[in-house]
mmCIF file of C-alpha atoms (C1' of nucleotides) in Angstrom:
data_model
loop_
_atom_site.group_PDB
_atom_site.id
_atom_site.type_symbol
_atom_site.label_atom_id
_atom_site.label_comp_id
_atom_site.label_asym_id
_atom_site.label_seq_id
_atom_site.Cartn_x
_atom_site.Cartn_y
_atom_site.Cartn_z
ATOM 1 C CA MET A 12 -22.075 7.492 13.533
ATOM 2 C CA ARG A 13 -20.606 10.976 13.286
ATOM 3 C CA ILE A 14 -16.912 11.536 13.959
ATOM 4 C CA ASN A 15 -15.520 14.954 14.754
ATOM 5 C CA ASN A 16 -11.778 14.965 14.103
ATOM 6 C CA LYS A 17 -9.464 17.604 12.663
ATOM 7 C CA ASN A 18 -7.268 14.989 11.009
ATOM 8 C CA PHE A 19 -9.709 12.723 9.209
ATOM 9 C CA ASN A 20 -10.155 13.290 5.480
ATOM 10 C CA LEU A 21 -11.693 10.544 3.348
ATOM 11 C CA LYS A 22 -10.342 11.707 0.006
ATOM 12 C CA GLN A 23 -6.826 11.976 1.349
ATOM 13 C CA ILE A 24 -6.979 8.519 2.885
ATOM 14 C CA ALA A 25 -8.535 6.984 -0.232
ATOM 15 C CA ASP A 26 -5.816 8.542 -2.419
ATOM 16 C CA SER A 27 -2.903 7.908 -0.080
ATOM 17 C CA GLY A 28 -1.984 4.543 -1.607
ATOM 18 C CA GLN A 29 -2.340 2.561 1.623
ATOM 19 C CA CYS A 30 -5.780 1.071 0.939
ATOM 20 C CA PHE A 31 -7.090 -0.248 -2.368
ATOM 21 C CA ARG A 32 -10.761 -0.934 -1.676
ATOM 22 C CA MET A 33 -11.985 2.527 -0.655
ATOM 23 C CA ASN A 34 -13.488 4.281 -3.639
ATOM 24 C CA PRO A 35 -15.655 7.360 -4.308
ATOM 25 C CA ILE A 36 -19.332 6.692 -4.990
ATOM 26 C CA SER A 37 -20.507 10.314 -5.223
ATOM 27 C CA ASP A 38 -19.442 13.779 -4.067
ATOM 28 C CA ASN A 39 -17.691 13.448 -0.708
ATOM 29 C CA LYS A 40 -18.963 9.878 -0.318
ATOM 30 C CA TYR A 41 -16.897 6.704 -0.307
ATOM 31 C CA GLY A 42 -17.606 2.984 -0.239
ATOM 32 C CA LEU A 43 -15.206 0.751 1.637
ATOM 33 C CA ILE A 44 -14.781 -3.027 1.772
ATOM 34 C CA ALA A 45 -12.919 -4.369 4.815
ATOM 35 C CA PHE A 46 -13.338 -7.058 7.457
ATOM 36 C CA GLY A 47 -15.875 -8.847 5.276
ATOM 37 C CA ARG A 48 -18.156 -5.827 5.230
ATOM 38 C CA TYR A 49 -19.126 -2.921 3.054
ATOM 39 C CA ILE A 50 -19.711 0.516 4.562
ATOM 40 C CA GLU A 51 -20.305 3.983 3.208
ATOM 41 C CA LEU A 52 -18.661 7.105 4.537
ATOM 42 C CA GLU A 53 -19.279 10.791 3.895
ATOM 43 C CA GLN A 54 -17.162 13.860 4.480
ATOM 44 C CA ILE A 55 -19.799 16.185 5.937
ATOM 45 C CA GLU A 56 -17.395 18.995 6.702
ATOM 46 C CA GLU A 57 -13.663 19.421 6.824
ATOM 47 C CA ASP A 58 -13.529 17.928 10.305
ATOM 48 C CA ILE A 59 -16.671 15.795 10.327
ATOM 49 C CA VAL A 60 -17.022 12.292 8.883
ATOM 50 C CA GLU A 61 -20.223 10.293 8.857
ATOM 51 C CA ILE A 62 -19.734 6.526 9.069
ATOM 52 C CA ASN A 63 -22.888 4.689 8.066
ATOM 53 C CA CYS A 64 -22.902 2.050 10.793
ATOM 54 C CA ASN A 65 -24.378 1.423 14.209
ATOM 55 C CA ASN A 66 -22.610 2.096 17.480
ATOM 56 C CA GLU A 67 -21.754 -1.553 17.996
ATOM 57 C CA ASP A 68 -19.890 -1.846 14.686
ATOM 58 C CA TYR A 69 -18.204 1.498 15.214
ATOM 59 C CA VAL A 70 -16.838 0.551 18.616
ATOM 60 C CA GLY A 71 -16.078 -3.018 17.563
ATOM 61 C CA ILE A 72 -14.533 -2.420 14.150
ATOM 62 C CA TRP A 73 -14.308 0.996 12.551
ATOM 63 C CA LYS A 74 -13.021 3.040 15.456
ATOM 64 C CA ASN A 75 -9.979 0.827 15.518
ATOM 65 C CA TYR A 76 -9.773 0.567 11.712
ATOM 66 C CA PHE A 77 -9.502 4.335 11.340
ATOM 67 C CA ASP A 78 -7.136 4.599 14.309
ATOM 68 C CA ILE A 79 -9.424 7.149 15.917
ATOM 69 C CA ASP A 80 -7.765 7.003 19.335
ATOM 70 C CA TYR A 81 -4.456 8.246 17.956
ATOM 71 C CA ASP A 82 -3.812 11.977 17.735
ATOM 72 C CA TYR A 83 -2.279 12.861 14.367
ATOM 73 C CA GLY A 84 -2.571 16.569 15.124
ATOM 74 C CA TRP A 85 0.654 16.874 17.057
ATOM 75 C CA ILE A 86 2.656 15.419 14.151
ATOM 76 C CA VAL A 87 1.033 17.752 11.633
ATOM 77 C CA ASP A 88 1.581 20.723 13.927
ATOM 78 C CA SER A 89 5.189 19.893 14.668
ATOM 79 C CA LEU A 90 5.959 19.517 10.937
ATOM 80 C CA LYS A 91 4.190 22.791 10.182
ATOM 81 C CA GLU A 92 6.272 24.529 12.810
ATOM 82 C CA GLY A 93 9.515 22.836 11.770
ATOM 83 C CA ARG A 94 12.264 24.009 9.434
ATOM 84 C CA ASP A 95 11.731 21.442 6.697
ATOM 85 C CA GLU A 96 9.898 23.378 3.979
ATOM 86 C CA PHE A 97 8.892 20.302 1.996
ATOM 87 C CA LEU A 98 7.447 18.564 5.046
ATOM 88 C CA LYS A 99 5.702 21.775 6.032
ATOM 89 C CA GLU A 100 3.844 21.786 2.722
ATOM 90 C CA ALA A 101 3.309 18.028 2.729
ATOM 91 C CA ALA A 102 1.809 17.941 6.219
ATOM 92 C CA THR A 103 -0.447 20.877 5.416
ATOM 93 C CA TRP A 104 -1.664 19.278 2.204
ATOM 94 C CA GLY A 105 -2.245 15.829 3.726
ATOM 95 C CA SER A 106 -3.241 16.727 7.274
ATOM 96 C CA GLY A 107 -6.271 14.427 7.096
ATOM 97 C CA ILE A 108 -4.317 11.255 6.381
ATOM 98 C CA ARG A 109 -4.437 8.500 8.965
ATOM 99 C CA ILE A 110 -2.684 5.116 8.975
ATOM 100 C CA LEU A 111 -5.495 2.584 8.788
ATOM 101 C CA ARG A 112 -5.332 -0.636 10.803
ATOM 102 C CA GLN A 113 -6.031 -2.963 7.906
ATOM 103 C CA GLU A 114 -6.073 -6.745 7.907
ATOM 104 C CA PRO A 115 -2.531 -8.156 7.773
ATOM 105 C CA PHE A 116 -3.229 -10.894 5.235
ATOM 106 C CA GLU A 117 -4.938 -8.475 2.862
ATOM 107 C CA MET A 118 -1.938 -6.155 3.133
ATOM 108 C CA LEU A 119 0.477 -9.040 2.614
ATOM 109 C CA ILE A 120 -1.133 -10.051 -0.665
ATOM 110 C CA SER A 121 -2.042 -6.548 -1.815
ATOM 111 C CA PHE A 122 1.510 -5.296 -1.555
ATOM 112 C CA ILE A 123 2.928 -8.409 -3.207
ATOM 113 C CA ILE A 124 0.575 -7.582 -6.064
ATOM 114 C CA SER A 125 1.613 -3.928 -5.951
ATOM 115 C CA GLN A 126 5.162 -4.492 -7.127
ATOM 116 C CA ASN A 127 5.919 -2.765 -10.407
ATOM 117 C CA LYS A 128 2.280 -1.698 -10.811
ATOM 118 C CA ASN A 129 0.438 1.602 -10.553
ATOM 119 C CA ILE A 130 -2.396 2.056 -8.101
ATOM 120 C CA PRO A 131 -5.347 1.705 -10.542
ATOM 121 C CA SER A 132 -3.859 -1.547 -11.786
ATOM 122 C CA ILE A 133 -3.353 -2.824 -8.224
ATOM 123 C CA LYS A 134 -6.978 -2.054 -7.415
ATOM 124 C CA ALA A 135 -8.205 -3.871 -10.512
ATOM 125 C CA CYS A 136 -6.152 -6.964 -9.639
ATOM 126 C CA ILE A 137 -7.470 -6.989 -6.070
ATOM 127 C CA GLU A 138 -11.070 -6.754 -7.255
ATOM 128 C CA ARG A 139 -10.526 -9.649 -9.663
ATOM 129 C CA ILE A 140 -8.856 -11.891 -7.096
ATOM 130 C CA SER A 141 -11.628 -11.083 -4.605
ATOM 131 C CA LYS A 142 -14.324 -11.860 -7.131
ATOM 132 C CA VAL A 143 -12.862 -15.299 -7.836
ATOM 133 C CA TYR A 144 -11.554 -16.345 -4.402
ATOM 134 C CA GLY A 145 -13.506 -14.174 -1.967
ATOM 135 C CA ASP A 146 -17.067 -14.551 -0.695
ATOM 136 C CA LYS A 147 -19.967 -12.874 -2.449
ATOM 137 C CA LYS A 148 -22.001 -10.762 -0.072
ATOM 138 C CA LYS A 149 -24.839 -8.265 -0.140
ATOM 139 C CA ASP A 150 -24.876 -5.223 2.082
ATOM 140 C CA ASP A 151 -28.314 -4.933 3.679
ATOM 141 C CA LYS A 152 -28.369 -1.153 3.931
ATOM 142 C CA SER A 153 -27.254 -0.214 0.420
ATOM 143 C CA GLY A 154 -28.119 -3.414 -1.427
ATOM 144 C CA ILE A 155 -24.601 -3.380 -2.862
ATOM 145 C CA ILE A 156 -23.117 -6.696 -3.969
ATOM 146 C CA PHE A 157 -19.455 -7.042 -3.030
ATOM 147 C CA TYR A 158 -16.722 -9.650 -2.630
ATOM 148 C CA THR A 159 -14.670 -10.067 0.522
ATOM 149 C CA PHE A 160 -10.908 -10.323 0.340
ATOM 150 C CA PRO A 161 -9.921 -14.005 -0.003
ATOM 151 C CA SER A 162 -8.832 -16.076 2.994
ATOM 152 C CA PRO A 163 -5.275 -17.468 3.292
ATOM 153 C CA GLU A 164 -6.678 -20.974 2.776
ATOM 154 C CA LYS A 165 -8.367 -20.028 -0.489
ATOM 155 C CA LEU A 166 -5.267 -18.408 -1.960
ATOM 156 C CA ALA A 167 -2.963 -21.139 -0.644
ATOM 157 C CA HIS A 168 -4.924 -23.548 -2.822
ATOM 158 C CA ALA A 169 -5.270 -21.260 -5.809
ATOM 159 C CA LYS A 170 -4.087 -22.434 -9.204
ATOM 160 C CA LYS A 171 -1.310 -20.582 -10.983
ATOM 161 C CA GLU A 172 -3.190 -20.739 -14.256
ATOM 162 C CA VAL A 173 -6.227 -19.062 -12.721
ATOM 163 C CA LEU A 174 -4.125 -16.314 -11.172
ATOM 164 C CA ARG A 175 -2.535 -15.727 -14.569
ATOM 165 C CA GLU A 176 -5.989 -15.287 -16.063
ATOM 166 C CA LEU A 177 -6.589 -12.637 -13.415
ATOM 167 C CA LYS A 178 -3.612 -10.750 -14.904
ATOM 168 C CA LEU A 179 -1.423 -11.103 -11.833
ATOM 169 C CA GLY A 180 1.557 -11.980 -14.019
ATOM 170 C CA TYR A 181 4.677 -13.456 -12.447
ATOM 171 C CA ARG A 182 3.318 -12.673 -8.952
ATOM 172 C CA ASP A 183 1.160 -15.836 -9.078
ATOM 173 C CA GLU A 184 3.743 -18.006 -7.315
ATOM 174 C CA TYR A 185 4.492 -15.310 -4.772
ATOM 175 C CA ILE A 186 0.808 -15.072 -3.813
ATOM 176 C CA ILE A 187 0.377 -18.814 -3.413
ATOM 177 C CA GLY A 188 3.646 -19.209 -1.497
ATOM 178 C CA ALA A 189 2.959 -16.343 0.901
ATOM 179 C CA SER A 190 -0.550 -17.660 1.562
ATOM 180 C CA ARG A 191 0.847 -21.099 2.356
ATOM 181 C CA SER A 192 3.257 -19.526 4.822
ATOM 182 C CA VAL A 193 0.284 -18.080 6.661
ATOM 183 C CA VAL A 194 -1.713 -21.309 6.607
ATOM 184 C CA ASP A 195 1.151 -23.460 7.876
ATOM 185 C CA GLY A 196 1.978 -20.975 10.615
ATOM 186 C CA GLU A 197 5.367 -19.781 9.360
ATOM 187 C CA LEU A 198 3.929 -16.297 9.238
ATOM 188 C CA ASP A 199 2.187 -15.448 12.509
ATOM 189 C CA PHE A 200 0.631 -12.004 12.284
ATOM 190 C CA GLU A 201 0.014 -11.770 16.007
ATOM 191 C CA TYR A 202 3.698 -12.273 16.635
ATOM 192 C CA LEU A 203 4.666 -9.886 13.833
ATOM 193 C CA LYS A 204 2.508 -7.208 15.455
ATOM 194 C CA LYS A 205 4.073 -7.747 18.862
ATOM 195 C CA CYS A 206 7.691 -7.895 17.761
ATOM 196 C CA SER A 207 9.715 -4.912 16.569
ATOM 197 C CA HIS A 208 9.343 -3.390 13.126
ATOM 198 C CA GLU A 209 12.894 -4.446 12.280
ATOM 199 C CA GLU A 210 12.237 -8.060 13.198
ATOM 200 C CA ALA A 211 8.930 -8.073 11.318
ATOM 201 C CA VAL A 212 10.629 -6.821 8.162
ATOM 202 C CA SER A 213 13.377 -9.381 8.536
ATOM 203 C CA ILE A 214 10.846 -12.230 8.841
ATOM 204 C CA LEU A 215 8.692 -10.962 5.982
ATOM 205 C CA LYS A 216 11.684 -10.752 3.651
ATOM 206 C CA ASN A 217 12.191 -14.492 4.018
ATOM 207 C CA ILE A 218 9.044 -14.900 1.940
ATOM 208 C CA ARG A 219 9.706 -15.159 -1.780
ATOM 209 C CA GLY A 220 8.415 -12.063 -3.540
ATOM 210 C CA ILE A 221 8.817 -9.763 -0.550
ATOM 211 C CA GLY A 222 11.721 -7.338 -0.613
ATOM 212 C CA ASP A 223 12.495 -4.337 1.527
ATOM 213 C CA LYS A 224 9.833 -2.022 0.149
ATOM 214 C CA VAL A 225 6.932 -4.467 0.288
ATOM 215 C CA ALA A 226 7.991 -5.639 3.760
ATOM 216 C CA ASN A 227 7.935 -2.049 4.994
ATOM 217 C CA CYS A 228 4.466 -1.484 3.513
ATOM 218 C CA ILE A 229 3.121 -4.621 5.202
ATOM 219 C CA SER A 230 4.730 -3.581 8.467
ATOM 220 C CA LEU A 231 3.269 -0.083 8.259
ATOM 221 C CA PHE A 232 -0.207 -0.780 6.912
ATOM 222 C CA GLY A 233 -0.833 -4.350 8.071
ATOM 223 C CA LEU A 234 1.009 -4.525 11.388
ATOM 224 C CA HIS A 235 0.760 -0.847 12.325
ATOM 225 C CA HIS A 236 4.459 -0.428 12.971
ATOM 226 C CA ILE A 237 4.298 3.290 12.271
ATOM 227 C CA GLU A 238 8.062 3.636 12.347
ATOM 228 C CA ALA A 239 8.240 1.745 9.025
ATOM 229 C CA PHE A 240 9.511 3.810 6.102
ATOM 230 C CA PRO A 241 8.701 2.304 2.685
ATOM 231 C CA ILE A 242 10.778 3.672 -0.194
ATOM 232 C CA ASP A 243 9.148 3.279 -3.597
ATOM 233 C CA VAL A 244 9.849 5.094 -6.873
ATOM 234 C CA TRP A 245 8.021 8.230 -5.678
ATOM 235 C CA MET A 246 9.890 8.331 -2.386
ATOM 236 C CA LYS A 247 13.170 7.842 -4.257
ATOM 237 C CA ARG A 248 12.365 10.907 -6.322
ATOM 238 C CA ILE A 249 11.769 12.966 -3.182
ATOM 239 C CA LEU A 250 14.857 11.696 -1.402
ATOM 240 C CA ASN A 251 16.982 12.420 -4.471
ATOM 241 C CA ASP A 252 15.445 15.577 -5.948
ATOM 242 C CA VAL A 253 14.373 17.377 -2.769
ATOM 243 C CA TYR A 254 16.869 16.129 -0.196
ATOM 244 C CA ASP A 255 19.926 15.226 -2.321
ATOM 245 C CA ASN A 256 19.746 11.807 -0.637
ATOM 246 C CA LYS A 257 20.421 13.338 2.776
ATOM 247 C CA PHE A 258 16.992 12.871 4.352
ATOM 248 C CA ASP A 259 17.237 11.407 7.846
ATOM 249 C CA PRO A 260 14.134 9.408 8.883
ATOM 250 C CA SER A 261 15.510 9.068 12.417
ATOM 251 C CA LEU A 262 14.563 12.714 12.954
ATOM 252 C CA TYR A 263 11.034 11.319 13.164
ATOM 253 C CA HIS A 264 11.877 8.287 15.202
ATOM 254 C CA GLY A 265 8.883 6.166 16.081
ATOM 255 C CA TYR A 266 6.476 7.702 13.561
ATOM 256 C CA ALA A 267 8.469 8.006 10.312
ATOM 257 C CA GLY A 268 5.784 6.039 8.493
ATOM 258 C CA ILE A 269 3.247 8.779 9.059
ATOM 259 C CA VAL A 270 5.693 11.386 7.787
ATOM 260 C CA GLN A 271 6.334 9.138 4.806
ATOM 261 C CA GLN A 272 2.624 9.123 3.966
ATOM 262 C CA TYR A 273 2.507 12.915 3.897
ATOM 263 C CA MET A 274 5.514 12.909 1.563
ATOM 264 C CA PHE A 275 4.067 10.259 -0.749
ATOM 265 C CA TYR A 276 0.676 11.940 -0.968
ATOM 266 C CA TYR A 277 2.203 15.365 -1.595
ATOM 267 C CA ILE A 278 4.685 14.382 -4.309
ATOM 268 C CA ARG A 279 1.928 12.640 -6.240
ATOM 269 C CA HIS A 280 -0.207 15.748 -5.966
ATOM 270 C CA ILE A 281 2.652 17.906 -7.235
ATOM 271 C CA ASN A 282 3.110 15.561 -10.166
ATOM 272 C CA GLY A 283 -0.588 15.654 -10.982
ATOM 273 C CA VAL A 284 -1.181 11.946 -10.399
ATOM 274 C CA ILE A 285 -4.051 12.662 -8.001
ATOM 275 C CA GLY A 286 -6.352 15.642 -7.531
ATOM 276 C "C1'" DT B 30 6.713 2.234 -29.646
ATOM 277 C "C1'" DG B 31 9.054 2.790 -25.582
ATOM 278 C "C1'" DC B 32 8.496 4.001 -20.857
ATOM 279 C "C1'" DC B 33 6.483 3.769 -16.359
ATOM 280 C "C1'" DA B 34 4.124 1.756 -12.289
ATOM 281 C "C1'" DG B 35 3.911 2.051 -3.961
ATOM 282 C "C1'" DG B 36 9.788 -4.106 -6.980
ATOM 283 C "C1'" DA B 37 12.085 -8.402 -6.427
ATOM 284 C "C1'" DA B 38 15.090 -12.231 -7.899
ATOM 285 C "C1'" DG B 39 19.086 -13.823 -10.360
ATOM 286 C "C1'" DC B 40 23.522 -13.073 -11.826
ATOM 287 C "C1'" DC B 41 27.950 -10.945 -12.209
ATOM 288 C "C1'" DG B 42 32.071 -8.505 -10.678
ATOM 289 C "C1'" DC C 10 27.803 -5.055 -1.367
ATOM 290 C "C1'" DG C 11 26.236 -2.340 -6.020
ATOM 291 C "C1'" DG C 12 24.731 -2.543 -10.767
ATOM 292 C "C1'" DC C 13 22.308 -4.831 -14.586
ATOM 293 C "C1'" DT C 14 18.586 -7.775 -16.562
ATOM 294 C "C1'" DT C 15 14.345 -10.111 -16.542
ATOM 295 C "C1'" DC C 16 9.897 -10.853 -15.022
ATOM 296 C "C1'" DA C 17 3.695 -9.849 -16.664
ATOM 297 C "C1'" DT C 18 0.578 -6.387 -17.539
ATOM 298 C "C1'" DG C 19 -1.918 -2.077 -18.708
ATOM 299 C "C1'" DG C 20 -1.926 2.828 -19.794
ATOM 300 C "C1'" DC C 21 -0.219 6.601 -22.100
#
DNA sequence: TGCCAGGAAGCCG
DNA sequence: CGGCTTCATGGC
């Protein structure tokens, strides 16, 4: 399936810190594990992406996953034409970023794991927890063996000692507790998607191990509340060093999370963390 | 060796 | 509320 879209860049998405199971496999090619499947994608040209799947899976899964129906172009263009010099550069540099519609439970656990960790370490933890608690599968097309992200039931019944062996550190109890909240219905992702971003964050923060930053990441990447605005150590640097703590997210009301992704991706580029 | 990473909880004033 | 400390772990 070939997608023609001006704002769809695999490298930018893979390096944007929103997904942890999309990795390069060769030049311009990426492997992705999501929704219990493995697919390969290739950046054919700047505005053409090849998704190695049939039409049924594209329409049923990946079109929605990559948020293809949403036009990111108007946001990029408006930032490029605006007065904010930093956002002008950031939007130009990351114009191919999209906010993926990832699975809420995977985002819940992934961003609990993410606290006080760098991205390579987060990815390694997620692969380990998937290998132990997920399902082993083989992709028919590529022959690749992979492990699905664990179910809430599996992690709700996980043992602390095992999670410690997986190098999850003090987050072991947080992971088990959050998973139990999903299993017993305290956390209802369908409701969290329907309600406002503010209410979703408020509910998520009742879970032990979820503070403001992680709640905003779950809201943005797992619930697709694109007005969420997660502030991590990189964002703090921008808000302090570039904006003297006077940045006003309400200027981008309703889509601040997308603007935030351009900022995050750009500051890490400037600091040489990613290509 | 000390510092940092897409932080949060506990405690203190 | 704001500031300080502690919490595992790996990489540099």
